[in-house]
Coordinates of C-alpha atoms in Angstrom, one line a residue:
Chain A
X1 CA 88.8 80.6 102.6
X2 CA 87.7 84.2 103.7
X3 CA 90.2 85.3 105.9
X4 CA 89.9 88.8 107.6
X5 CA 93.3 90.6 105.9
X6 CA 95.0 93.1 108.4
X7 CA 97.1 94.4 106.3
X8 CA 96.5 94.3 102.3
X9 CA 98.8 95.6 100.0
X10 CA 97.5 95.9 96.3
X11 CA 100.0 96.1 93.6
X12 CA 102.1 98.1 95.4
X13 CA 105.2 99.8 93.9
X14 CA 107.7 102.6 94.9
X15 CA 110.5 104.0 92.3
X16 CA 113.2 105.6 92.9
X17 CA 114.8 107.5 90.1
X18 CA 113.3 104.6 88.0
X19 CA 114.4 102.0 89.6
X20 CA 112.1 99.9 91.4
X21 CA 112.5 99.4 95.3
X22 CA 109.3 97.5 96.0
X23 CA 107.9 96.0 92.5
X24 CA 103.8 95.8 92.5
X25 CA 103.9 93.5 96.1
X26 CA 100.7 92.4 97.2
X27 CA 101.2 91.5 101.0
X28 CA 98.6 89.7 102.9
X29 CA 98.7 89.4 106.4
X30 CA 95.8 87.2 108.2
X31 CA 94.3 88.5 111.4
X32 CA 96.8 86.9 114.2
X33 CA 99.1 86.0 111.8
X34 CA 103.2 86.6 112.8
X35 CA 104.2 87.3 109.2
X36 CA 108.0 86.9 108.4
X37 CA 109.0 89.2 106.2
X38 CA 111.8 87.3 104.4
X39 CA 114.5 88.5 102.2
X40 CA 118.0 89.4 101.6
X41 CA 119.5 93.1 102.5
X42 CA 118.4 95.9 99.9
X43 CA 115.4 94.0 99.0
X44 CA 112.5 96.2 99.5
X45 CA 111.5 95.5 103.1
X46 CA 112.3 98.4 104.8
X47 CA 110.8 100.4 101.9
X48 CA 107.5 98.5 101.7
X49 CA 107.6 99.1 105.4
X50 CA 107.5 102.2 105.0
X51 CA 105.3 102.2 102.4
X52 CA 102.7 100.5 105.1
X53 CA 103.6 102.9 107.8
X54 CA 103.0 106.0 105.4
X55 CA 106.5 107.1 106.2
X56 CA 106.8 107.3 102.4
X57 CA 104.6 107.7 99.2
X58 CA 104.1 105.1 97.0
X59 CA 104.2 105.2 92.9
X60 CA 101.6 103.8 92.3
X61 CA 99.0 100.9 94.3
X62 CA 97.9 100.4 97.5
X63 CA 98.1 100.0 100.8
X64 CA 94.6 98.8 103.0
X65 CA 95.0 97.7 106.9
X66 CA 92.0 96.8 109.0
X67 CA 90.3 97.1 106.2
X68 CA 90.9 101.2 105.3
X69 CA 92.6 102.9 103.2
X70 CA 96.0 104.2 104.6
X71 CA 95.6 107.4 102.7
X72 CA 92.3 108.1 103.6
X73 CA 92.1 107.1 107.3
X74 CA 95.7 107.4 108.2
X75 CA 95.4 108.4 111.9
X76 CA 92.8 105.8 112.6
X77 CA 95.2 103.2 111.2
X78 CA 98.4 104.8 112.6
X79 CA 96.9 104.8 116.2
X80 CA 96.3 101.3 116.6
X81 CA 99.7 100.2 115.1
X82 CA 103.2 100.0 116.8
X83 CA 106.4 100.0 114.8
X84 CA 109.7 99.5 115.0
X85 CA 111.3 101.0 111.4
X86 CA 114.9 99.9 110.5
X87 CA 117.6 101.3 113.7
X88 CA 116.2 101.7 116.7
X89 CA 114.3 105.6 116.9
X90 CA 115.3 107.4 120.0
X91 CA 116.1 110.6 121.3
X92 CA 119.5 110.5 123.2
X93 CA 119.6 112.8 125.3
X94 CA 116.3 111.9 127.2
X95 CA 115.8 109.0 129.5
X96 CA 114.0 105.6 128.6
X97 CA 111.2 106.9 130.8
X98 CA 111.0 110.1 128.9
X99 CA 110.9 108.9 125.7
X100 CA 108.3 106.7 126.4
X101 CA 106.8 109.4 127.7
X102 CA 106.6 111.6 124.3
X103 CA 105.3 108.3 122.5
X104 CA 102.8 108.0 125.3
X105 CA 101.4 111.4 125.5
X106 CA 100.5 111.3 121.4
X107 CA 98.9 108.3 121.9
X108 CA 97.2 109.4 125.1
X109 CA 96.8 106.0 127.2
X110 CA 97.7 105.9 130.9
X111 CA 100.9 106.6 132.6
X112 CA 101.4 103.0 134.0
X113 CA 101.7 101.7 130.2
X114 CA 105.1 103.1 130.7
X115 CA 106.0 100.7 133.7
X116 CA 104.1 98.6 132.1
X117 CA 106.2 98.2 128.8
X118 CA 109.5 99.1 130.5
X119 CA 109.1 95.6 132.4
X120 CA 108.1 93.6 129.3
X121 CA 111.7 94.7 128.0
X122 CA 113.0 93.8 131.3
X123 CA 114.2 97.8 131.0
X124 CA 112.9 99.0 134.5
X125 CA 116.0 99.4 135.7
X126 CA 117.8 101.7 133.0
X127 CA 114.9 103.7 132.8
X128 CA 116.5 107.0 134.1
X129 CA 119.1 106.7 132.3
X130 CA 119.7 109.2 129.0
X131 CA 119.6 106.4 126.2
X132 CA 122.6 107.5 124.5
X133 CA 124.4 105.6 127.0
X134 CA 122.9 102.9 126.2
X135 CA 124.0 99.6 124.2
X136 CA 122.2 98.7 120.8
X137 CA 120.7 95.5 122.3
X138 CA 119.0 98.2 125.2
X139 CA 118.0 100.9 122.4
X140 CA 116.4 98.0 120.3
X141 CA 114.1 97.3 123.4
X142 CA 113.4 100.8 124.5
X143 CA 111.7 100.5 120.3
X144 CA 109.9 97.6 121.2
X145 CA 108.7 99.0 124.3
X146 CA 107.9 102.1 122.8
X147 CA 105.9 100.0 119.5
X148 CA 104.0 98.2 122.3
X149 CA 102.9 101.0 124.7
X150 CA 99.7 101.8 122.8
X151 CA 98.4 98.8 122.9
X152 CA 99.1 97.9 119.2
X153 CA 96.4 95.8 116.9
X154 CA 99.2 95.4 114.1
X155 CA 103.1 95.5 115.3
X156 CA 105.5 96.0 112.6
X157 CA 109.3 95.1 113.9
X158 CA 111.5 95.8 111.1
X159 CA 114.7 93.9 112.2
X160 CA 114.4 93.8 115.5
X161 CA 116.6 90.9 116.5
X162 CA 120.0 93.0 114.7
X163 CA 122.5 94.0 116.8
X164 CA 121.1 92.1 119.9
X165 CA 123.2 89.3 121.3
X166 CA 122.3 85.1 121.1
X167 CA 120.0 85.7 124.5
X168 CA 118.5 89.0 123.6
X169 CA 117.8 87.6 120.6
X170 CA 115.4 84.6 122.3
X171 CA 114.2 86.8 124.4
X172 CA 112.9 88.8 121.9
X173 CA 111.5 85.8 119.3
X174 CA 109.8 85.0 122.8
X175 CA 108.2 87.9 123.3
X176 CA 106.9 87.8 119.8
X177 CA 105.9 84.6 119.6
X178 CA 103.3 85.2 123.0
X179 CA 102.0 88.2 121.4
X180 CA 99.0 87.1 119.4
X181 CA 98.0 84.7 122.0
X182 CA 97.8 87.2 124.7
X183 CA 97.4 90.2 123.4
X184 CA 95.6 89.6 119.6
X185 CA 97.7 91.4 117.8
X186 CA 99.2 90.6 114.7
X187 CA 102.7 91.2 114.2
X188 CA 105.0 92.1 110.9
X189 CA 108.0 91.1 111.6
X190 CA 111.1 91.2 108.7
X191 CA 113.9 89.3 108.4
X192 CA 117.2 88.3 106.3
X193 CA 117.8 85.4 108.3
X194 CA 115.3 82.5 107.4
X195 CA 116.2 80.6 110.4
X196 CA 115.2 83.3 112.5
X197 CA 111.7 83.6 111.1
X198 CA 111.4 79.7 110.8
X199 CA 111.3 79.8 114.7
X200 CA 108.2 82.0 115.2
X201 CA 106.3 82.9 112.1
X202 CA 103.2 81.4 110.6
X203 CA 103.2 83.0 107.5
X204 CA 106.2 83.8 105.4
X205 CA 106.4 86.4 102.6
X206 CA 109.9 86.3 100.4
X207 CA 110.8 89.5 98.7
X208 CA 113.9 90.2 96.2
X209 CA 114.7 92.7 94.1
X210 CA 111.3 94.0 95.2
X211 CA 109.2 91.8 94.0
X212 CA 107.4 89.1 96.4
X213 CA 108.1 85.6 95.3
X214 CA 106.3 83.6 97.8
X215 CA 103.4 83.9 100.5
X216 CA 101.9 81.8 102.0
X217 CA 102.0 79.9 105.1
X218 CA 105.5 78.7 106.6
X219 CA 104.4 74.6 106.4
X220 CA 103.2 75.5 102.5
X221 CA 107.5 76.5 102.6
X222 CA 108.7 73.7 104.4
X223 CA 106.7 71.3 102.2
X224 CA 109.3 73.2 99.0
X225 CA 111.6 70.9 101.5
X226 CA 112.4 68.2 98.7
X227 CA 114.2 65.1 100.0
X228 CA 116.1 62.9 98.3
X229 CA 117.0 59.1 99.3
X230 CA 120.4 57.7 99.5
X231 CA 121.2 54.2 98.9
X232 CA 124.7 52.7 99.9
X233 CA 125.4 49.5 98.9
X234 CA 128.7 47.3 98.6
X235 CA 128.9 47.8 94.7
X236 CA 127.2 50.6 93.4
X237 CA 127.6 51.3 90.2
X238 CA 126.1 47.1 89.6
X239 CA 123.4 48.2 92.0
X240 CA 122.9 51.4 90.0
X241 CA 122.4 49.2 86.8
X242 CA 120.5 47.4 88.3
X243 CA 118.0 48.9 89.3
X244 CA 118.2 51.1 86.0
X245 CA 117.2 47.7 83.9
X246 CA 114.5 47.2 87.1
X247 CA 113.0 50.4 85.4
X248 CA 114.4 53.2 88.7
X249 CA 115.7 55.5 87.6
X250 CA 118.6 57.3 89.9
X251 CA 121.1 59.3 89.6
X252 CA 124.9 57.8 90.7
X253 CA 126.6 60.2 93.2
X254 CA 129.6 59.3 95.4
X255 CA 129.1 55.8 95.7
X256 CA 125.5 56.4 96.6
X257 CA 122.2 55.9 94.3
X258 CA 120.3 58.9 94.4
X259 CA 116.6 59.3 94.1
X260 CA 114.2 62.3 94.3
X261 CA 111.8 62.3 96.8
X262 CA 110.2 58.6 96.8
X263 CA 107.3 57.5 98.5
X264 CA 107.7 55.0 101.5
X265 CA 106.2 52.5 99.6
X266 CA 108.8 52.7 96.5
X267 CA 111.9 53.0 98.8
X268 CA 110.4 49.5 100.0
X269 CA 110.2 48.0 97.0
X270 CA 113.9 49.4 95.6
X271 CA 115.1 47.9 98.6
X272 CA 113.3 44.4 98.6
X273 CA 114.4 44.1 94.7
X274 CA 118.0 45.0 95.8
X275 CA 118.5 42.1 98.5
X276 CA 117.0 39.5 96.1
X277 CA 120.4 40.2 94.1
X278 CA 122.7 39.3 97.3
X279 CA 123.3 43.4 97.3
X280 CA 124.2 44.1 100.6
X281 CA 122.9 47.8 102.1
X282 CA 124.9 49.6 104.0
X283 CA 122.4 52.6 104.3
X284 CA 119.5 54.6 103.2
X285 CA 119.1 58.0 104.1
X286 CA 117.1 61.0 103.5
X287 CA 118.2 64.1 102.8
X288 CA 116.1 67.0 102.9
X289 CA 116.9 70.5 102.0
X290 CA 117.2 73.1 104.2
X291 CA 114.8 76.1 104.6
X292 CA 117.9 77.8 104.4
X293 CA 118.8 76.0 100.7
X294 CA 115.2 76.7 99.3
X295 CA 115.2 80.6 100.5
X296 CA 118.7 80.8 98.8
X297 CA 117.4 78.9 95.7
X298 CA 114.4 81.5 95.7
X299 CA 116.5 84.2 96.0
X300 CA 119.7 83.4 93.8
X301 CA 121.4 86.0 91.7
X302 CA 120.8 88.4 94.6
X303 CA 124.2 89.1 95.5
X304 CA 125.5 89.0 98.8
X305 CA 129.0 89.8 100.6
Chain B
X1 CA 97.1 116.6 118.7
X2 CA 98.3 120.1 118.7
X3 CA 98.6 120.7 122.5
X4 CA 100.3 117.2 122.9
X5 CA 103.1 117.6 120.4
X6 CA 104.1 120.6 121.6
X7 CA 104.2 120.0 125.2
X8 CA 106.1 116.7 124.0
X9 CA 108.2 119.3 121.9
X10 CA 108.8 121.3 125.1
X11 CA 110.3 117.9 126.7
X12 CA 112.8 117.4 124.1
X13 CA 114.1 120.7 124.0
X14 CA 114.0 121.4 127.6
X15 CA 116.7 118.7 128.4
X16 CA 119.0 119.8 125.2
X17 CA 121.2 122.5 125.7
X18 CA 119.2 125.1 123.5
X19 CA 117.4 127.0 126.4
X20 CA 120.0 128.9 128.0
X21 CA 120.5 130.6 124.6
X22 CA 117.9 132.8 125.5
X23 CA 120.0 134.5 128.2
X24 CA 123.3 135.2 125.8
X25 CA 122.0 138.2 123.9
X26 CA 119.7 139.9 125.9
X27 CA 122.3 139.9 128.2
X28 CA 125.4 141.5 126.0
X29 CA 122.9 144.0 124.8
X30 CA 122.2 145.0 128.3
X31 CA 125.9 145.2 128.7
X32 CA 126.4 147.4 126.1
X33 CA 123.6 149.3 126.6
X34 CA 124.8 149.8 130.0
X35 CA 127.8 151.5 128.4
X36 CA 125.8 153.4 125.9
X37 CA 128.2 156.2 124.6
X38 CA 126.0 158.7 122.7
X39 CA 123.5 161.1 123.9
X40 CA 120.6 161.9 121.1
X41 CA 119.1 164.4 123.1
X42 CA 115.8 162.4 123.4
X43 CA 113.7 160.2 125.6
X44 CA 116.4 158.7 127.6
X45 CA 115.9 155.6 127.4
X46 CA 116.2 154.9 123.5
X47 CA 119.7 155.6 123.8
X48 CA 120.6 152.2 125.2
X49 CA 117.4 150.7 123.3
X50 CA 119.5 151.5 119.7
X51 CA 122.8 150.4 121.3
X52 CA 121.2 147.2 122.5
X53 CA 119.6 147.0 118.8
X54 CA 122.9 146.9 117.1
X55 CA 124.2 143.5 119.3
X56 CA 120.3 142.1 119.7
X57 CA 118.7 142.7 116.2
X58 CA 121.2 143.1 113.9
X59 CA 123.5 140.1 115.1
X60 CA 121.9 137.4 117.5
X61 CA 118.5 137.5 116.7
X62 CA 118.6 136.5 113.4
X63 CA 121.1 134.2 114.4
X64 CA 119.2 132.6 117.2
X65 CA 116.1 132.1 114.9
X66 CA 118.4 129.9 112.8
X67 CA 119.8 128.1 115.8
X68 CA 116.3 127.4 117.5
X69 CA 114.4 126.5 114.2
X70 CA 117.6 124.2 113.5
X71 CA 117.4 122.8 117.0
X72 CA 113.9 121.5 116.8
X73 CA 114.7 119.2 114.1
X74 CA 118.0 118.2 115.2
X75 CA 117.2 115.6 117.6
X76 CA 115.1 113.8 114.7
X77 CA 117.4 114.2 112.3
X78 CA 120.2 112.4 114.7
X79 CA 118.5 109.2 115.9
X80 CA 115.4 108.3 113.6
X81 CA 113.1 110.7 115.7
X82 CA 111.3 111.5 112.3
X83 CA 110.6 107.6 112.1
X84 CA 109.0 107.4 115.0
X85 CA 107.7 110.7 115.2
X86 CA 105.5 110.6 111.6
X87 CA 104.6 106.6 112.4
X88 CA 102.5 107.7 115.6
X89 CA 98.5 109.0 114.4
X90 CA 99.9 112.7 114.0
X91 CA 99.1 114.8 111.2
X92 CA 102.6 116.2 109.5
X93 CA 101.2 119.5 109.2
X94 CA 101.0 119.3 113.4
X95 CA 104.1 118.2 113.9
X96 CA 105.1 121.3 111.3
X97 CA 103.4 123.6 113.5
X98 CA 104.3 122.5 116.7
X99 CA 107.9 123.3 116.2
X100 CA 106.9 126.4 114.3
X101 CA 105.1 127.7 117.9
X102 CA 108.2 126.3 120.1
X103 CA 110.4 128.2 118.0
X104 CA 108.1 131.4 118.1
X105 CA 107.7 130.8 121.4
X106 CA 111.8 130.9 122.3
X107 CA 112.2 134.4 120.2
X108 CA 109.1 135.3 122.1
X109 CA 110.8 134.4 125.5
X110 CA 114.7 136.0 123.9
X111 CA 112.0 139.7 123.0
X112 CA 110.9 139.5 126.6
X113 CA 114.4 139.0 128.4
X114 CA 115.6 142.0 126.1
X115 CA 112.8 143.9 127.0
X116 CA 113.9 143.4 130.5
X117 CA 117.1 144.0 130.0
X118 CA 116.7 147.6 128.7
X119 CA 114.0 148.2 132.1
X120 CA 117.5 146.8 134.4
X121 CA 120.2 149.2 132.4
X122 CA 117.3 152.2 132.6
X123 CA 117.1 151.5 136.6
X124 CA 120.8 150.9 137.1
X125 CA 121.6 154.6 135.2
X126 CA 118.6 156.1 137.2
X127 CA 116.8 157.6 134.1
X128 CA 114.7 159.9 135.2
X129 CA 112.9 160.8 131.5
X130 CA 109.1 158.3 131.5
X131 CA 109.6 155.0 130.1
X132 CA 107.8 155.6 126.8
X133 CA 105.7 152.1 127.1
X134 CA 103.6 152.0 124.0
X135 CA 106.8 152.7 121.4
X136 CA 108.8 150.3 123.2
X137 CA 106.3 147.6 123.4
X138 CA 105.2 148.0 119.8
X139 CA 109.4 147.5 118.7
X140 CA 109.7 145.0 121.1
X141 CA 106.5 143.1 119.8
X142 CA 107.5 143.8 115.8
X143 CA 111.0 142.4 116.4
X144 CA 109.4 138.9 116.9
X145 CA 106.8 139.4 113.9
X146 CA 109.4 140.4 111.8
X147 CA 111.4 137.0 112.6
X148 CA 108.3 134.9 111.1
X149 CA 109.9 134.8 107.3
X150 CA 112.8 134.0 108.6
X151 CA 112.1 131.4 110.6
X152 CA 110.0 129.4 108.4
X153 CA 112.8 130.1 106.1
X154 CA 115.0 128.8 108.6
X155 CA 112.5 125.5 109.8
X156 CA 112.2 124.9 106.1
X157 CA 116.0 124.4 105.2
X158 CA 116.2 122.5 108.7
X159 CA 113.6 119.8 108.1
X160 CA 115.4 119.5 104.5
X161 CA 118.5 118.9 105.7
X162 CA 120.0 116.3 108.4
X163 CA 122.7 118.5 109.5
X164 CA 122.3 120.8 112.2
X165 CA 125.4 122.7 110.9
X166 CA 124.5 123.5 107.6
X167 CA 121.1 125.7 108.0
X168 CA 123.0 127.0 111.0
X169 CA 126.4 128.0 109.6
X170 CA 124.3 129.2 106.2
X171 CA 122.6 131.6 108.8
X172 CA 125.1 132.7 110.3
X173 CA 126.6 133.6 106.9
X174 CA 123.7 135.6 105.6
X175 CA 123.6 137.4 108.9
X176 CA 127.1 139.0 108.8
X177 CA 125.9 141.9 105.9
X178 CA 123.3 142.6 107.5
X179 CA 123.9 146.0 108.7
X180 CA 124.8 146.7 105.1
X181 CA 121.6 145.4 104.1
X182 CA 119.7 147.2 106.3
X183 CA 121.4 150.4 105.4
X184 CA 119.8 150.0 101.5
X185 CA 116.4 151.7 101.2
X186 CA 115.5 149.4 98.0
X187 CA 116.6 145.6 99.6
X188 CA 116.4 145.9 103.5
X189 CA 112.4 145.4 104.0
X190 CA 113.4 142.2 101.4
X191 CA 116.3 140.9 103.4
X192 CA 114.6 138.0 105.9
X193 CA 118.0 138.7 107.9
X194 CA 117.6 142.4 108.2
X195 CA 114.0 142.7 109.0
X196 CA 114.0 141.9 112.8
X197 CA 116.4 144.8 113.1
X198 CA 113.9 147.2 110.8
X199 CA 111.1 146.1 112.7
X200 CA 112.4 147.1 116.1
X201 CA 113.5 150.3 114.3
X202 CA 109.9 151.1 113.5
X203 CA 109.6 154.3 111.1
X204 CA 113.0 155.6 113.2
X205 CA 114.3 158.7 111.2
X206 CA 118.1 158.3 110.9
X207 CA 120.3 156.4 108.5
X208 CA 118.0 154.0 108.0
X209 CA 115.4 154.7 105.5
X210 CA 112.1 152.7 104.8
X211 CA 108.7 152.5 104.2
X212 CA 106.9 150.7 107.2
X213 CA 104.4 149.6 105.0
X214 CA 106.4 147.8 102.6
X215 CA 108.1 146.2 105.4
X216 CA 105.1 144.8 107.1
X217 CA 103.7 143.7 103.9
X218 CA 106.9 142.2 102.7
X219 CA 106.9 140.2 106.5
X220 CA 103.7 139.0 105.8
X221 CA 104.3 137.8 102.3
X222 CA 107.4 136.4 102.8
X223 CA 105.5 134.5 105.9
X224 CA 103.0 133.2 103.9
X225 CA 105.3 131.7 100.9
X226 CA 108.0 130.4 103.2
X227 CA 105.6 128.8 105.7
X228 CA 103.4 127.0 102.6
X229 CA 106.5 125.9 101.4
X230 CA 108.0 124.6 104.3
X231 CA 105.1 122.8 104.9
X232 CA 104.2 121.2 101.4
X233 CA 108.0 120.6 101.6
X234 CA 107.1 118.4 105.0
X235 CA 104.4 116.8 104.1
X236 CA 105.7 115.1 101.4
X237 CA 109.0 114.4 102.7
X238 CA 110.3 110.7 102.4
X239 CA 111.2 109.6 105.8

């Protein structure tokens, strides 16, 4: 499977007084792709971010996107990227209008991208405004905006959803989710919150303690989903030995058999071989778990507040 | 790239409240050259020109070179302007030299108001002696060539640090002796602080004694070290 890589990084690694931010990470994002950048606070992601955007040097590795090197073609990269790094960049005391403006005259494309980006933000009406007035939730669109006016082939959005509010927040996975589709870019987006990538990425990389501990698709991730089946019957623990002498083994848990992930096909059989013994069932479930209990699984030891 | 940043430079420094700095001391040297007290006997109109000096060159000059190099990085210092700034297809050293010309450009602007200023007191005293052109030009002209040391001195410790107070109030400091400086034969050409004041002296005999030549070459030198450094210093910076 030969998929054209937009952005390729190749054992990359950054050290800071010896201590490893972003540990020999070897991103790859597919053409299209909305990569979700997963992983707790103080991972790495803002560094290797960095790292991409050339905003920082790297100790040693890598970093390729559209297929050239950053260090050797670094304008011809930067120009058809958009980013959004960490807090949103702006200068206060200009207008939204202005500092799209500065943004726009670097990049040199038209005047009306300005409009233009101003009303994907739904901004248009703030845009005379000196930004320092504005709130977070408006500054972290002016970035977007301002990452989208030159017509971006990559888009890297480092947080972008913090600080905004529940609808500013859908608004904005929205607006991301459309961008491929329409536009063809590809976008980088990073995350701490799984359930927030889990709503609009297709491929899912999980950094901690800098190193990247899983890539690949977001179904590959879902699949990690193991589900177990729950059997409730009027005597349990009899069941439970039952079916232990029957050759099942489960587990006994709260007046419930437990079994790992079984096939449809065995849950039937456990089921008919139960009834032929006058066991009566009260229930069998499935419970899966969560995105949310894998990425914490993936991730433990990384403490958090 | 060049012409871009620094018209988008130009917008970001227009709306702060930097550029009516330029007024303040061209303005309070034209005052006090108004009320010039001493009569040297010569040309006219140097009289107010060394009283002007001792407000303009030996106190807000140097001062203002710290405050406009200072102010150029302040607003990406404050808000993640650097961020953005270095993320867009421009190349560091641009972005370097961009606020380098702004900077030079606003001592260029503060050189000509002075300049002015001394024409307005001549014509308001109705000196009658010529306007001696070509010395006052050439002073005029070497004050703003002898600020380059100290403003990529100045740009360097202001892209280092994310405090607009710090390379500021450090200026400020290192300002204060410098009419004692000035006054030493051996350390004033070597003093970035003094040498905006020695090179609108020119090769004056008085009480201040120094070879023009070392102090051209020591401008130029210190130019070249500071502004290399400033800029290997930038281009390398972790933003």
């Amino acid at each position: 499977m030969e998929q054209q890589l937009v952005v390729k990084t190749t054992d990359l690694t950054k050290r800071f007084h010896g201590v490893h931010a972003v540990d020999n990470v070897n991103l790859q994002i597919p053409k299209g792709a909305i990569y979700g950048f997963l992983g707790p606070n103080g991972a790495g992601k803002t560094t290797a971010i960095k790292l991409i955007l050339g905003l920082i040097y790297e100790s040693s590795g890598s970093v390729t996107i559209f297929g050239k090197d950053l260090k050797r073609e670094k304008l011809s990269i930067l120009r058809k990227v958009g980013s959004l790094v960490e807090s949103p960049s702006y200068y206060g005391h200009l207008s939204a209008k202005e500092n799209l403006e500065i943004t726009r005259r670097i990049l040199d494309v038209p005047k009306s991208r300005i409009d233009e980006v101003l009303s994907i933000v739904r901004l248009e009406k703030e845009a005379s405004r000196p930004v320092k007035g504005f709130s977070l939730g408006m500054k972290q669109r002016l970035g977007i905006a301002s990452a989208l006016i030159g017509n971006p082939d990559l888009l890297i959005l480092d947080e972008p959803t913090n600080g905004l509010d529940p609808s500013g927040i859908i608004e904005i996975r929205e607006l991301i989710k459309q961008l491929p589709e329409q536009y063809g870019m590809t976008v980088l987006v990073s995350s701490h919150l799984l359930a927030e990538i889990d709503q609009m990425a297709t491929q899912v990389g999980i950094i901690t303690k800098g190193k990247l501990i899983f890539q690949d698709s977001i179904d590959v991730l879902r699949k990690k989903a193991v589900s177990k089946i729950l059997i409730k019957t009027n005597k349990a623990e009899k069941a439970w030995r039952f079916l232990l002498s029957a050759g099942w083994k489960g587990t006994l848990s709260d007046n419930n058999i437990v079994f790992p992930g079984m096939s449809d096909k065995k849950v039937a059989d456990v089921v008919k071989s139960l009834i032929h013994q006058q066991f009566e069932i009260y229930r069998v479930e499935e419970e899966k778990m969560s995105l949310e209990n894998i990425f914490l699984e993936m991730t433990k030891g990384e403490q958090t507040l | 790239m060049l012409p871009s940043l620094m018209y988008t430079e130009w917008l970001k420094l227009k709306k702060s409240n930097v550029f009516p700095l330029v007024w303040i001391s061209p303005l309070l040297a034209a005052v006090t050259g108004y009320f010039t007290m001493f009569d040297s006997g010569a040309n006219q109109w140097f009289d107010p020109y060394f009283q002007m000096l001792l407000i303009h060159a030996v106190l807000f000059l140097p001062m203002m070179a710290g405050i406009f190099s200072a102010s150029v990085c302040r607003y990406e210092h404050q808000n993640g302007g650097w961020k953005q700034l270095l993320a867009l297809p421009v190349k560091r050293s641009s972005v370097y030299l961009s606020k380098f010309f702004i900077v030079m450009l606003f001592i260029a602007i503060t050189q000509l108001l002075f300049f002015i200023g001394l024409l307005c007191v001549g014509m308001l005293q109705g000196f009658t002696d010529p306007f001696p052109w070509g010395m006052m030009l050439t002073r005029v002209f070497m004050g703003w060539i002898a600020c380059l040391p100290l403003v990529t001195l100045q740009l360097w410790a202001s892209t280092a640090w994310a405090s607009f107070a710090a390379p500021v109030a450090l200026n400020v400091i290192l300002t204060l002796p410098n009419i004692l400086v000035s006054n030493s034969e051996k350390f004033g050409p070597w003093y970035p602080w003094s040498q905006p004041f020695l090179g609108m002296l020119l090769g004056e005999e008085g009480d201040f004694f120094y070879s023009t030549q070392t102090l051209v070459f020591v401008i130029i030198g210190g130019f070249i070290i500071f502004s290399i450094g400033g800029l290997l210093y930038f281009k390398q910076k972790a933003v």
